[in-house]
Amino acid sequence: MQDLNKIRARFNRFKNKKIPLQQLEEIRSGLLEESTTDMNYLTLIVGSCIIATLGLLSNSAAVIIGAMIIAPLMLPIRGLAFGALEGNILLFRKALIAITIGTVLSILLALSIGYLVGLPEFGSEIISRSRPTLLDLGIAVAAGGISGFAKVKPEISGSLAGTAIAVALMPPICVIGLGLSQANWSLSIGATLLYLTNLLGIILACMLTFLLAGFTSLKHARKALGFTLAFTAIILIPLSASFFQLIRQARLEASLRQALQNRTITFQRMVLLNSNVDWLTNPPEVRLNVRTKEPVTPRQVMFLEEFLKQEMGQPFTLIFEVGKIEEVRRENFE
């Protein structure tokens, strides 16, 4: 009973928590300034987009990280979250305009760069940003929480929030444009889902941080939180499907590696470079890119398919793409 009374007392203190008017005005004016679509904001958008797009095309993780650190979209996202919670139409509208302009401008710029470069095939840094899962939503929520906390705590450097919130905001926008430049609709749709995942996760986390900090009451924020949670629930459907497919892919690859290491002498001498699964075929089709000194026979493929069927509980069609390993020594020189 005493524990229940303590919980009620803490909840009541949270409900009645009030922020000094001066601090509230400072936060509000700061977010308004950060959500303004001025030349500084547009310059950061263009610079970040160019760096991220070129980093994606060159498949350079270091360059992409450099673009993410700039994080120009982080500022108006916080303003959007605060404006929605407080019912501040001016702040909400300015932030929404800034996010929309930044997003559309980045997509068009990435589309133009992708069309001009005309890369025949995209690298792993681009492809990886078209397959979002629940893990990406978790990262976005954590990043949004850090961003909101840094805003309400002046002693924390703003660069901390910028670095945290940079998580995959600009890169997926650039991937949308790059996909459109080659009419690769599945790539653009996947990147769009990742961008919306990060956007909603950051907004939701910022809202909860501002609410817990006492900048608005739960009653006042209920409507905005309800809409955000509803949109997040919708996006959870494809994210959950991708997450379970990721788990299945990991299990399949683990079973394949176990089989290649423990089955026959030929498989033991084989190096598995990568694997790709087409889950839309029936049964799913698995392409294995391997290197080996010995030839792979159809009988061995059949035995491996039977092993996978027992391990995974469903049949698979295996297709080996074999590269021959040839040893060259100086003794071979004549």
mmCIF file with all atom_site columns, C-alpha atoms in Angstrom, residues 9 16 34 38 115 135 142 157 191 194 197 290 296 322:
data_model
loop_
_atom_site.group_PDB
_atom_site.id
_atom_site.type_symbol
_atom_site.label_atom_id
_atom_site.label_alt_id
_atom_site.label_comp_id
_atom_site.label_asym_id
_atom_site.label_entity_id
_atom_site.label_seq_id
_atom_site.pdbx_PDB_ins_code
_atom_site.Cartn_x
_atom_site.Cartn_y
_atom_site.Cartn_z
_atom_site.occupancy
_atom_site.B_iso_or_equiv
_atom_site.pdbx_formal_charge
_atom_site.auth_seq_id
_atom_site.auth_comp_id
_atom_site.auth_asym_id
_atom_site.auth_atom_id
_atom_site.pdbx_PDB_model_num
ATOM 1  C CA . ALA A 1 9   ? 2.792  10.736  -5.466  1.00 0.00 ? 9   ALA A CA 1
ATOM 2  C CA . ASN A 1 16  ? 2.088  18.999  -11.999 1.00 0.00 ? 16  ASN A CA 1
ATOM 3  C CA . GLU A 1 34  ? 16.440 26.492  -35.642 1.00 0.00 ? 34  GLU A CA 1
ATOM 4  C CA . ASP A 1 38  ? 17.301 30.478  -44.279 1.00 0.00 ? 38  ASP A CA 1
ATOM 5  C CA . TYR A 1 115 ? 22.007 10.617  -63.349 1.00 0.00 ? 115 TYR A CA 1
ATOM 6  C CA . LEU A 1 135 ? 16.531 -2.203  -35.291 1.00 0.00 ? 135 LEU A CA 1
ATOM 7  C CA . ALA A 1 142 ? 17.529 6.471   -28.988 1.00 0.00 ? 142 ALA A CA 1
ATOM 8  C CA . SER A 1 157 ? 26.775 20.432  -26.108 1.00 0.00 ? 157 SER A CA 1
ATOM 9  C CA . ALA A 1 191 ? 14.989 4.089   -48.614 1.00 0.00 ? 191 ALA A CA 1
ATOM 10 C CA . LEU A 1 194 ? 13.985 3.968   -43.726 1.00 0.00 ? 194 LEU A CA 1
ATOM 11 C CA . THR A 1 197 ? 11.266 5.237   -39.783 1.00 0.00 ? 197 THR A CA 1
ATOM 12 C CA . VAL A 1 290 ? 31.959 -19.641 -53.329 1.00 0.00 ? 290 VAL A CA 1
ATOM 13 C CA . VAL A 1 296 ? 30.857 -29.033 -56.799 1.00 0.00 ? 296 VAL A CA 1
ATOM 14 C CA . VAL A 1 322 ? 31.816 -21.275 -58.191 1.00 0.00 ? 322 VAL A CA 1
#
